PDB file of C-alpha atoms in Angstrom:
ATOM      1  CA  UNK O   1       0.831  -2.367 -19.204  1.00 51.00           C
ATOM      2  CA  UNK O   2      -2.365  -0.400 -19.716  1.00 53.00           C
ATOM      3  CA  UNK O   3      -1.968   3.296 -20.401  1.00 70.00           C
ATOM      4  CA  UNK O   4      -3.076   5.377 -17.452  1.00 89.00           C
ATOM      5  CA  UNK O   5      -3.445   2.404 -15.105  1.00 97.00           C
ATOM      6  CA  UNK O   6      -1.492   1.648 -11.932  1.00 98.00           C
ATOM      7  CA  UNK O   7      -1.922  -2.072 -12.640  1.00 98.00           C
ATOM      8  CA  UNK O   8      -0.213  -4.653 -14.798  1.00 98.00           C
ATOM      9  CA  UNK O   9      -1.507  -8.108 -15.636  1.00 98.00           C
ATOM     10  CA  UNK O  10       0.261 -11.379 -14.981  1.00 98.00           C
ATOM     11  CA  UNK O  11       0.366 -11.985 -18.741  1.00 98.00           C
ATOM     12  CA  UNK O  12       2.151  -8.654 -19.266  1.00 98.00           C
ATOM     13  CA  UNK O  13       4.636  -9.432 -16.511  1.00 98.00           C
ATOM     14  CA  UNK O  14       5.420 -12.856 -17.997  1.00 98.00           C
ATOM     15  CA  UNK O  15       6.143 -11.242 -21.356  1.00 98.00           C
ATOM     16  CA  UNK O  16       8.350  -8.520 -19.847  1.00 98.00           C
ATOM     17  CA  UNK O  17       9.958 -10.256 -16.873  1.00 97.00           C
ATOM     18  CA  UNK O  18      13.445 -10.222 -18.376  1.00 95.00           C
ATOM     19  CA  UNK O  19      13.395  -6.582 -19.464  1.00 97.00           C
ATOM     20  CA  UNK O  20      16.657  -5.073 -18.167  1.00 93.00           C
ATOM     21  CA  UNK O  21      14.993  -2.035 -16.606  1.00 94.00           C
ATOM     22  CA  UNK O  22      12.257  -3.981 -14.796  1.00 96.00           C
ATOM     23  CA  UNK O  23      12.412  -4.706 -11.058  1.00 97.00           C
ATOM     24  CA  UNK O  24       9.883  -6.975  -9.368  1.00 98.00           C
ATOM     25  CA  UNK O  25       9.139  -6.514  -5.676  1.00 98.00           C
ATOM     26  CA  UNK O  26       7.412  -8.990  -3.361  1.00 98.00           C
ATOM     27  CA  UNK O  27       5.659  -7.020  -0.608  1.00 98.00           C
ATOM     28  CA  UNK O  28       3.862  -9.911   1.086  1.00 98.00           C
ATOM     29  CA  UNK O  29       2.767  -8.953   4.604  1.00 96.00           C
ATOM     30  CA  UNK O  30       0.258 -10.452   6.990  1.00 94.00           C
ATOM     31  CA  UNK O  31      -1.340  -8.664   9.964  1.00 89.00           C
ATOM     32  CA  UNK O  32      -0.099  -9.904  13.317  1.00 84.00           C
ATOM     33  CA  UNK O  33      -3.570 -11.133  14.302  1.00 82.00           C
ATOM     34  CA  UNK O  34      -3.765 -13.431  11.265  1.00 86.00           C
ATOM     35  CA  UNK O  35      -0.259 -14.896  11.142  1.00 85.00           C
ATOM     36  CA  UNK O  36       2.961 -15.170  13.090  1.00 87.00           C
ATOM     37  CA  UNK O  37       5.728 -12.592  12.875  1.00 86.00           C
ATOM     38  CA  UNK O  38       7.728 -12.873   9.678  1.00 90.00           C
ATOM     39  CA  UNK O  39       4.957 -14.610   7.732  1.00 94.00           C
ATOM     40  CA  UNK O  40       5.468 -12.334   4.737  1.00 95.00           C
ATOM     41  CA  UNK O  41       9.143 -13.165   4.469  1.00 96.00           C
ATOM     42  CA  UNK O  42       8.367 -16.858   4.926  1.00 96.00           C
ATOM     43  CA  UNK O  43       5.860 -16.666   2.071  1.00 97.00           C
ATOM     44  CA  UNK O  44       8.545 -15.082  -0.120  1.00 97.00           C
ATOM     45  CA  UNK O  45      11.101 -17.715   0.848  1.00 97.00           C
ATOM     46  CA  UNK O  46       8.696 -20.546  -0.032  1.00 97.00           C
ATOM     47  CA  UNK O  47       8.300 -19.273  -3.546  1.00 98.00           C
ATOM     48  CA  UNK O  48       8.367 -15.961  -5.384  1.00 98.00           C
ATOM     49  CA  UNK O  49       8.360 -14.626  -8.919  1.00 98.00           C
ATOM     50  CA  UNK O  50      11.814 -15.191 -10.436  1.00 97.00           C
ATOM     51  CA  UNK O  51      14.112 -12.280  -9.744  1.00 96.00           C
ATOM     52  CA  UNK O  52      11.780 -10.644  -7.218  1.00 98.00           C
ATOM     53  CA  UNK O  53      13.278  -8.965  -4.160  1.00 97.00           C
ATOM     54  CA  UNK O  54      11.533  -8.817  -0.796  1.00 98.00           C
ATOM     55  CA  UNK O  55      10.316  -5.482   0.567  1.00 98.00           C
ATOM     56  CA  UNK O  56       9.582  -5.652   4.297  1.00 97.00           C
ATOM     57  CA  UNK O  57       7.233  -2.795   5.286  1.00 97.00           C
ATOM     58  CA  UNK O  58       8.059  -3.351   8.947  1.00 96.00           C
ATOM     59  CA  UNK O  59      11.792  -2.901   8.315  1.00 97.00           C
ATOM     60  CA  UNK O  60      11.725  -0.244   5.609  1.00 98.00           C
ATOM     61  CA  UNK O  61       9.938   2.068   8.002  1.00 98.00           C
ATOM     62  CA  UNK O  62      10.475   4.607  10.729  1.00 98.00           C
ATOM     63  CA  UNK O  63      11.513   2.064  13.337  1.00 95.00           C
ATOM     64  CA  UNK O  64      11.897   4.789  15.962  1.00 96.00           C
ATOM     65  CA  UNK O  65       8.144   5.434  15.880  1.00 97.00           C
ATOM     66  CA  UNK O  66       5.886   3.607  18.317  1.00 95.00           C
ATOM     67  CA  UNK O  67       3.373   3.209  15.489  1.00 96.00           C
ATOM     68  CA  UNK O  68       3.538   0.266  13.059  1.00 95.00           C
ATOM     69  CA  UNK O  69       5.386   0.508   9.720  1.00 96.00           C
ATOM     70  CA  UNK O  70       5.371   4.306   9.462  1.00 98.00           C
ATOM     71  CA  UNK O  71       6.917   5.858   6.363  1.00 98.00           C
ATOM     72  CA  UNK O  72      10.711   6.179   6.721  1.00 98.00           C
ATOM     73  CA  UNK O  73      12.558   9.324   5.777  1.00 98.00           C
ATOM     74  CA  UNK O  74      13.907   9.701   2.260  1.00 98.00           C
ATOM     75  CA  UNK O  75      17.476   8.795   3.282  1.00 98.00           C
ATOM     76  CA  UNK O  76      16.519   5.414   4.706  1.00 98.00           C
ATOM     77  CA  UNK O  77      14.073   4.644   1.911  1.00 98.00           C
ATOM     78  CA  UNK O  78      16.556   5.399  -0.862  1.00 97.00           C
ATOM     79  CA  UNK O  79      19.300   3.439   0.909  1.00 96.00           C
ATOM     80  CA  UNK O  80      17.117   0.371   1.353  1.00 96.00           C
ATOM     81  CA  UNK O  81      15.714   0.277  -2.169  1.00 97.00           C
ATOM     82  CA  UNK O  82      19.200   0.755  -3.641  1.00 96.00           C
ATOM     83  CA  UNK O  83      20.245  -2.374  -1.729  1.00 95.00           C
ATOM     84  CA  UNK O  84      17.316  -4.106  -3.432  1.00 96.00           C
ATOM     85  CA  UNK O  85      18.747  -3.099  -6.812  1.00 95.00           C
ATOM     86  CA  UNK O  86      16.139  -0.405  -7.491  1.00 96.00           C
ATOM     87  CA  UNK O  87      17.130   3.013  -8.731  1.00 96.00           C
ATOM     88  CA  UNK O  88      16.337   5.844 -11.084  1.00 96.00           C
ATOM     89  CA  UNK O  89      15.081   4.670 -14.450  1.00 95.00           C
ATOM     90  CA  UNK O  90      13.739   1.343 -13.212  1.00 96.00           C
ATOM     91  CA  UNK O  91      10.189   0.260 -13.818  1.00 97.00           C
ATOM     92  CA  UNK O  92       8.929  -1.328 -10.597  1.00 98.00           C
ATOM     93  CA  UNK O  93       6.170  -3.935 -10.336  1.00 98.00           C
ATOM     94  CA  UNK O  94       4.975  -4.765  -6.824  1.00 98.00           C
ATOM     95  CA  UNK O  95       2.942  -7.815  -5.842  1.00 98.00           C
ATOM     96  CA  UNK O  96       2.024  -9.772  -2.742  1.00 98.00           C
ATOM     97  CA  UNK O  97       0.556 -13.087  -1.699  1.00 96.00           C
ATOM     98  CA  UNK O  98      -2.363 -11.627   0.232  1.00 92.00           C
ATOM     99  CA  UNK O  99      -4.752  -9.680  -2.009  1.00 89.00           C
ATOM    100  CA  UNK O 100      -3.070  -6.234  -1.958  1.00 88.00           C
ATOM    101  CA  UNK O 101      -1.626  -6.590   1.569  1.00 85.00           C
ATOM    102  CA  UNK O 102       0.706  -4.723   1.191  1.00 92.00           C
ATOM    103  CA  UNK O 103       1.515  -4.259  -2.500  1.00 98.00           C
ATOM    104  CA  UNK O 104      -0.714  -1.184  -2.675  1.00 98.00           C
ATOM    105  CA  UNK O 105       1.111   0.246   0.360  1.00 98.00           C
ATOM    106  CA  UNK O 106       4.539  -0.228  -1.261  1.00 98.00           C
ATOM    107  CA  UNK O 107       3.240   1.224  -4.549  1.00 98.00           C
ATOM    108  CA  UNK O 108       2.128   4.287  -2.572  1.00 98.00           C
ATOM    109  CA  UNK O 109       5.477   4.489  -0.737  1.00 98.00           C
ATOM    110  CA  UNK O 110       7.390   4.633  -4.012  1.00 98.00           C
ATOM    111  CA  UNK O 111       5.052   7.360  -5.220  1.00 98.00           C
ATOM    112  CA  UNK O 112       5.547   9.361  -2.025  1.00 98.00           C
ATOM    113  CA  UNK O 113       9.257   9.200  -2.782  1.00 98.00           C
ATOM    114  CA  UNK O 114       8.620  10.572  -6.261  1.00 98.00           C
ATOM    115  CA  UNK O 115       9.087   7.365  -8.252  1.00 98.00           C
ATOM    116  CA  UNK O 116       6.364   7.455 -10.915  1.00 95.00           C
ATOM    117  CA  UNK O 117       7.176   4.280 -12.846  1.00 97.00           C
ATOM    118  CA  UNK O 118       5.677   1.893 -10.299  1.00 98.00           C
ATOM    119  CA  UNK O 119       2.788  -0.536 -10.755  1.00 98.00           C
ATOM    120  CA  UNK O 120       0.931  -3.280  -8.925  1.00 98.00           C
ATOM    121  CA  UNK O 121       0.499  -6.800 -10.273  1.00 98.00           C
ATOM    122  CA  UNK O 122      -3.263  -7.206 -10.455  1.00 98.00           C
ATOM    123  CA  UNK O 123      -4.186 -10.359  -8.562  1.00 98.00           C
ATOM    124  CA  UNK O 124      -0.735 -10.762  -7.071  1.00 98.00           C
ATOM    125  CA  UNK O 125       0.966 -14.105  -6.702  1.00 98.00           C
ATOM    126  CA  UNK O 126      -2.302 -15.935  -7.253  1.00 97.00           C
ATOM    127  CA  UNK O 127      -2.720 -14.370 -10.699  1.00 98.00           C
ATOM    128  CA  UNK O 128       0.913 -15.121 -11.559  1.00 98.00           C
ATOM    129  CA  UNK O 129       0.479 -18.815 -10.782  1.00 98.00           C
ATOM    130  CA  UNK O 130      -2.854 -18.923 -12.621  1.00 97.00           C
ATOM    131  CA  UNK O 131      -1.044 -17.558 -15.680  1.00 98.00           C
ATOM    132  CA  UNK O 132       1.416 -20.442 -15.449  1.00 98.00           C
ATOM    133  CA  UNK O 133       4.192 -18.312 -14.036  1.00 98.00           C
ATOM    134  CA  UNK O 134       7.074 -20.155 -12.410  1.00 97.00           C
ATOM    135  CA  UNK O 135       8.262 -19.625  -8.842  1.00 98.00           C
ATOM    136  CA  UNK O 136      11.723 -19.791  -7.345  1.00 97.00           C
ATOM    137  CA  UNK O 137      12.833 -20.146  -3.738  1.00 96.00           C
ATOM    138  CA  UNK O 138      16.366 -18.807  -4.030  1.00 92.00           C
ATOM    139  CA  UNK O 139      17.303 -15.182  -3.376  1.00 88.00           C
ATOM    140  CA  UNK O 140      17.977 -13.269  -6.588  1.00 91.00           C
ATOM    141  CA  UNK O 141      21.347 -11.954  -7.620  1.00 88.00           C
ATOM    142  CA  UNK O 142      20.903  -8.217  -7.161  1.00 87.00           C
ATOM    143  CA  UNK O 143      22.497  -6.148  -9.890  1.00 73.00           C
ATOM    144  CA  UNK O 144      22.327  -2.544 -10.961  1.00 63.00           C
ATOM    145  CA  UNK O 145      23.513  -0.219  -8.240  1.00 67.00           C
ATOM    146  CA  UNK O 146      21.704   2.769  -9.728  1.00 83.00           C
ATOM    147  CA  UNK O 147      21.229   5.796  -7.547  1.00 93.00           C
ATOM    148  CA  UNK O 148      17.700   6.285  -6.249  1.00 96.00           C
ATOM    149  CA  UNK O 149      16.832   9.976  -6.142  1.00 97.00           C
ATOM    150  CA  UNK O 150      13.960  10.709  -3.761  1.00 97.00           C
ATOM    151  CA  UNK O 151      11.659  13.559  -4.732  1.00 97.00           C
ATOM    152  CA  UNK O 152       9.307  13.532  -1.797  1.00 98.00           C
ATOM    153  CA  UNK O 153       5.665  14.311  -2.470  1.00 98.00           C
ATOM    154  CA  UNK O 154       4.490  15.569   0.885  1.00 97.00           C
ATOM    155  CA  UNK O 155       0.974  15.997  -0.504  1.00 98.00           C
ATOM    156  CA  UNK O 156       0.532  12.200  -0.593  1.00 98.00           C
ATOM    157  CA  UNK O 157       1.070  11.676   3.137  1.00 98.00           C
ATOM    158  CA  UNK O 158      -0.950  13.208   5.971  1.00 98.00           C
ATOM    159  CA  UNK O 159      -0.271  13.667   9.666  1.00 98.00           C
ATOM    160  CA  UNK O 160      -2.758  13.456  12.536  1.00 98.00           C
ATOM    161  CA  UNK O 161      -2.862  17.245  12.738  1.00 98.00           C
ATOM    162  CA  UNK O 162      -3.696  17.574   9.044  1.00 98.00           C
ATOM    163  CA  UNK O 163      -6.388  14.914   9.302  1.00 98.00           C
ATOM    164  CA  UNK O 164      -7.843  16.575  12.390  1.00 98.00           C
ATOM    165  CA  UNK O 165      -8.075  19.823  10.446  1.00 98.00           C
ATOM    166  CA  UNK O 166      -9.756  18.040   7.526  1.00 98.00           C
ATOM    167  CA  UNK O 167     -12.182  16.381   9.945  1.00 98.00           C
ATOM    168  CA  UNK O 168     -13.078  19.713  11.527  1.00 97.00           C
ATOM    169  CA  UNK O 169     -13.501  21.619   8.266  1.00 97.00           C
ATOM    170  CA  UNK O 170     -15.157  18.915   6.183  1.00 96.00           C
ATOM    171  CA  UNK O 171     -13.393  20.289   3.095  1.00 95.00           C
ATOM    172  CA  UNK O 172     -11.473  17.121   2.236  1.00 97.00           C
ATOM    173  CA  UNK O 173     -13.182  13.703   2.300  1.00 98.00           C
ATOM    174  CA  UNK O 174     -11.630  11.127   4.639  1.00 98.00           C
ATOM    175  CA  UNK O 175     -12.273   7.553   3.514  1.00 98.00           C
ATOM    176  CA  UNK O 176     -11.702   4.691   5.946  1.00 98.00           C
ATOM    177  CA  UNK O 177     -10.822   1.262   4.505  1.00 98.00           C
ATOM    178  CA  UNK O 178     -11.555  -0.765   7.661  1.00 98.00           C
ATOM    179  CA  UNK O 179     -14.485  -3.205   7.829  1.00 97.00           C
ATOM    180  CA  UNK O 180     -17.865  -1.634   8.548  1.00 97.00           C
ATOM    181  CA  UNK O 181     -18.204  -2.988  12.105  1.00 97.00           C
ATOM    182  CA  UNK O 182     -14.909  -1.524  13.241  1.00 97.00           C
ATOM    183  CA  UNK O 183     -15.740   1.785  11.580  1.00 98.00           C
ATOM    184  CA  UNK O 184     -19.146   1.906  13.263  1.00 97.00           C
ATOM    185  CA  UNK O 185     -17.747   0.949  16.659  1.00 97.00           C
ATOM    186  CA  UNK O 186     -19.869  -2.201  16.877  1.00 97.00           C
ATOM    187  CA  UNK O 187     -16.948  -4.623  16.471  1.00 96.00           C
ATOM    188  CA  UNK O 188     -13.646  -4.691  18.320  1.00 96.00           C
ATOM    189  CA  UNK O 189     -10.367  -3.600  16.815  1.00 96.00           C
ATOM    190  CA  UNK O 190      -7.825  -6.393  16.273  1.00 95.00           C
ATOM    191  CA  UNK O 191      -5.343  -4.305  18.234  1.00 92.00           C
ATOM    192  CA  UNK O 192      -6.713  -4.878  21.751  1.00 89.00           C
ATOM    193  CA  UNK O 193      -5.496  -1.562  23.160  1.00 91.00           C
ATOM    194  CA  UNK O 194      -7.568   0.484  20.708  1.00 96.00           C
ATOM    195  CA  UNK O 195     -11.279   1.339  20.806  1.00 96.00           C
ATOM    196  CA  UNK O 196     -13.236   1.025  17.578  1.00 97.00           C
ATOM    197  CA  UNK O 197     -15.116   3.827  15.868  1.00 98.00           C
ATOM    198  CA  UNK O 198     -14.051   6.386  13.294  1.00 98.00           C
ATOM    199  CA  UNK O 199     -12.707   9.859  12.633  1.00 98.00           C
ATOM    200  CA  UNK O 200     -15.619  12.311  12.791  1.00 98.00           C
ATOM    201  CA  UNK O 201     -16.913  13.164   9.345  1.00 97.00           C
ATOM    202  CA  UNK O 202     -15.153  10.283   7.631  1.00 98.00           C
ATOM    203  CA  UNK O 203     -16.813   7.789   5.305  1.00 98.00           C
ATOM    204  CA  UNK O 204     -16.414   4.037   5.128  1.00 98.00           C
ATOM    205  CA  UNK O 205     -15.223   2.200   1.994  1.00 98.00           C
ATOM    206  CA  UNK O 206     -14.003  -1.216   3.189  1.00 98.00           C
ATOM    207  CA  UNK O 207     -11.015  -2.304   1.141  1.00 97.00           C
ATOM    208  CA  UNK O 208     -12.587  -5.753   0.809  1.00 96.00           C
ATOM    209  CA  UNK O 209     -15.236  -4.242  -1.463  1.00 98.00           C
ATOM    210  CA  UNK O 210     -12.495  -3.094  -3.844  1.00 98.00           C
ATOM    211  CA  UNK O 211     -10.955  -6.551  -4.245  1.00 98.00           C
ATOM    212  CA  UNK O 212     -12.791  -9.330  -6.061  1.00 97.00           C
ATOM    213  CA  UNK O 213     -12.958 -13.008  -5.159  1.00 96.00           C
ATOM    214  CA  UNK O 214     -10.104 -13.617  -7.612  1.00 96.00           C
ATOM    215  CA  UNK O 215      -7.825 -11.281  -5.678  1.00 96.00           C
ATOM    216  CA  UNK O 216      -7.870  -8.651  -8.426  1.00 98.00           C
ATOM    217  CA  UNK O 217      -9.053  -5.091  -8.160  1.00 98.00           C
ATOM    218  CA  UNK O 218     -12.730  -4.882  -9.083  1.00 98.00           C
ATOM    219  CA  UNK O 219     -13.728  -3.371 -12.426  1.00 97.00           C
ATOM    220  CA  UNK O 220     -13.638   0.344 -13.128  1.00 97.00           C
ATOM    221  CA  UNK O 221     -17.421   0.298 -13.183  1.00 98.00           C
ATOM    222  CA  UNK O 222     -17.530  -1.135  -9.666  1.00 98.00           C
ATOM    223  CA  UNK O 223     -14.880   1.322  -8.469  1.00 98.00           C
ATOM    224  CA  UNK O 224     -16.910   4.182  -9.905  1.00 98.00           C
ATOM    225  CA  UNK O 225     -20.013   2.918  -8.124  1.00 97.00           C
ATOM    226  CA  UNK O 226     -18.138   3.001  -4.804  1.00 97.00           C
ATOM    227  CA  UNK O 227     -15.770   5.928  -5.314  1.00 98.00           C
ATOM    228  CA  UNK O 228     -16.903   7.825  -8.385  1.00 95.00           C
ATOM    229  CA  UNK O 229     -17.789  10.923  -6.360  1.00 96.00           C
ATOM    230  CA  UNK O 230     -14.098  11.171  -5.427  1.00 97.00           C
ATOM    231  CA  UNK O 231     -12.570  10.632  -8.850  1.00 96.00           C
ATOM    232  CA  UNK O 232     -11.462  14.227  -9.354  1.00 95.00           C
ATOM    233  CA  UNK O 233     -10.988  15.743  -5.906  1.00 95.00           C
ATOM    234  CA  UNK O 234      -8.487  15.606  -3.038  1.00 97.00           C
ATOM    235  CA  UNK O 235      -9.062  12.623  -0.743  1.00 98.00           C
ATOM    236  CA  UNK O 236      -7.414  11.304   2.414  1.00 98.00           C
ATOM    237  CA  UNK O 237      -7.478   7.519   2.863  1.00 98.00           C
ATOM    238  CA  UNK O 238      -7.199   5.912   6.281  1.00 98.00           C
ATOM    239  CA  UNK O 239      -7.435   2.412   7.791  1.00 98.00           C
ATOM    240  CA  UNK O 240      -6.006   0.565  10.787  1.00 97.00           C
ATOM    241  CA  UNK O 241      -2.306   1.276  10.242  1.00 97.00           C
ATOM    242  CA  UNK O 242      -1.898   2.756   6.770  1.00 97.00           C
ATOM    243  CA  UNK O 243      -1.846  -0.471   4.738  1.00 97.00           C
ATOM    244  CA  UNK O 244      -5.340  -1.108   3.366  1.00 97.00           C
ATOM    245  CA  UNK O 245      -5.840   2.667   3.006  1.00 98.00           C
ATOM    246  CA  UNK O 246      -3.493   2.401   0.036  1.00 98.00           C
ATOM    247  CA  UNK O 247      -6.006   0.083  -1.665  1.00 98.00           C
ATOM    248  CA  UNK O 248      -8.388   3.059  -1.800  1.00 98.00           C
ATOM    249  CA  UNK O 249      -5.582   5.176  -3.265  1.00 98.00           C
ATOM    250  CA  UNK O 250      -4.839   2.469  -5.848  1.00 98.00           C
ATOM    251  CA  UNK O 251      -8.511   2.100  -6.807  1.00 98.00           C
ATOM    252  CA  UNK O 252      -8.925   5.848  -7.235  1.00 98.00           C
ATOM    253  CA  UNK O 253      -5.786   5.962  -9.392  1.00 98.00           C
ATOM    254  CA  UNK O 254      -7.390   3.313 -11.577  1.00 98.00           C
ATOM    255  CA  UNK O 255     -10.246   5.743 -12.305  1.00 98.00           C
ATOM    256  CA  UNK O 256      -7.967   8.734 -12.761  1.00 97.00           C
ATOM    257  CA  UNK O 257      -7.327  10.241  -9.312  1.00 97.00           C
ATOM    258  CA  UNK O 258      -3.586   9.809  -8.761  1.00 97.00           C
ATOM    259  CA  UNK O 259      -3.266  12.281  -5.911  1.00 96.00           C
ATOM    260  CA  UNK O 260      -4.959  10.507  -3.007  1.00 98.00           C
ATOM    261  CA  UNK O 261      -3.137  11.010   0.278  1.00 98.00           C
ATOM    262  CA  UNK O 262      -2.806   8.356   2.985  1.00 98.00           C
ATOM    263  CA  UNK O 263      -3.042   9.109   6.691  1.00 98.00           C
ATOM    264  CA  UNK O 264       0.079   7.218   7.644  1.00 98.00           C
ATOM    265  CA  UNK O 265      -0.677   6.755  11.340  1.00 98.00           C
ATOM    266  CA  UNK O 266      -4.315   5.921  10.583  1.00 98.00           C
ATOM    267  CA  UNK O 267      -6.502   4.484  13.338  1.00 98.00           C
ATOM    268  CA  UNK O 268      -3.497   3.203  15.312  1.00 98.00           C
ATOM    269  CA  UNK O 269      -2.481   6.807  15.887  1.00 98.00           C
ATOM    270  CA  UNK O 270      -5.875   8.490  15.926  1.00 98.00           C
ATOM    271  CA  UNK O 271      -7.503   6.202  18.485  1.00 98.00           C
ATOM    272  CA  UNK O 272      -4.490   6.272  20.814  1.00 97.00           C
ATOM    273  CA  UNK O 273      -4.105  10.059  20.827  1.00 96.00           C
ATOM    274  CA  UNK O 274      -5.695  11.749  23.868  1.00 95.00           C
ATOM    275  CA  UNK O 275      -6.958  14.710  21.831  1.00 95.00           C
ATOM    276  CA  UNK O 276      -8.692  12.659  19.135  1.00 97.00           C
ATOM    277  CA  UNK O 277     -12.467  12.597  19.003  1.00 97.00           C
ATOM    278  CA  UNK O 278     -13.941   9.183  18.203  1.00 98.00           C
ATOM    279  CA  UNK O 279     -17.299   8.838  16.477  1.00 97.00           C
ATOM    280  CA  UNK O 280     -19.464   5.708  16.491  1.00 96.00           C
ATOM    281  CA  UNK O 281     -22.716   4.673  14.873  1.00 88.00           C
ATOM    282  CA  UNK O 282     -24.564   5.079  18.172  1.00 69.00           C
ATOM    283  CA  UNK O 283     -23.170   8.582  18.644  1.00 53.00           C
TER     284      UNK O 283
END
């Protein structure tokens, strides 16, 4: 575990997997336009890191919202993670089987709830297997029962109204993690009911540029080349539905900015709201 980093390596996790205070979380999730419903859970059931519990971002969410996987309130979050055997004093390592979809999101969720001792396995399941890590296909025996005390950090989550104000003032950078064509409005959104384009005044940092071919976060030097101007200032990250935005937050934490906020509703909310202005490359 590197000092000052939100990441751990597969080698570190292998060496520390049986530490009594460690909890491993599988956050595998696949967008609906790339896989069938439940694909993340199916990936977990096929094989996961021994002892890992499954965190479903579609279930541990505000299911009363008409927007996808919105952040739940602190009562629901604490209840669900307690059932997963996670509580105060636990070190949490999150991974997924899909190149930071959605391990970065779950890392950010724990931080919103005030849990600081949370990390992401760099390279995810692929890195674990490359390190010779074993997999199991049986559900773990959940032990512990510690209380999880939420200490909500409202500064790490932004509403549409707050983002609209930031867009109008230009005081806080808004960084969009979607692919360039969707940001520019030249390619269609995967959600067919939404137009493409972007929040006025926002910038585009596709999350794919922050993840290398090996599924690991790119080097600090590469992150600085893409995001160095934002290493020591407030930032709001956005994307399609608040998942890949967290990759920007994770990358900025890797170079020292731990206070990046995520626009939870992201483009799913912005583009469907009648009062939202939509910018495109042609405009």
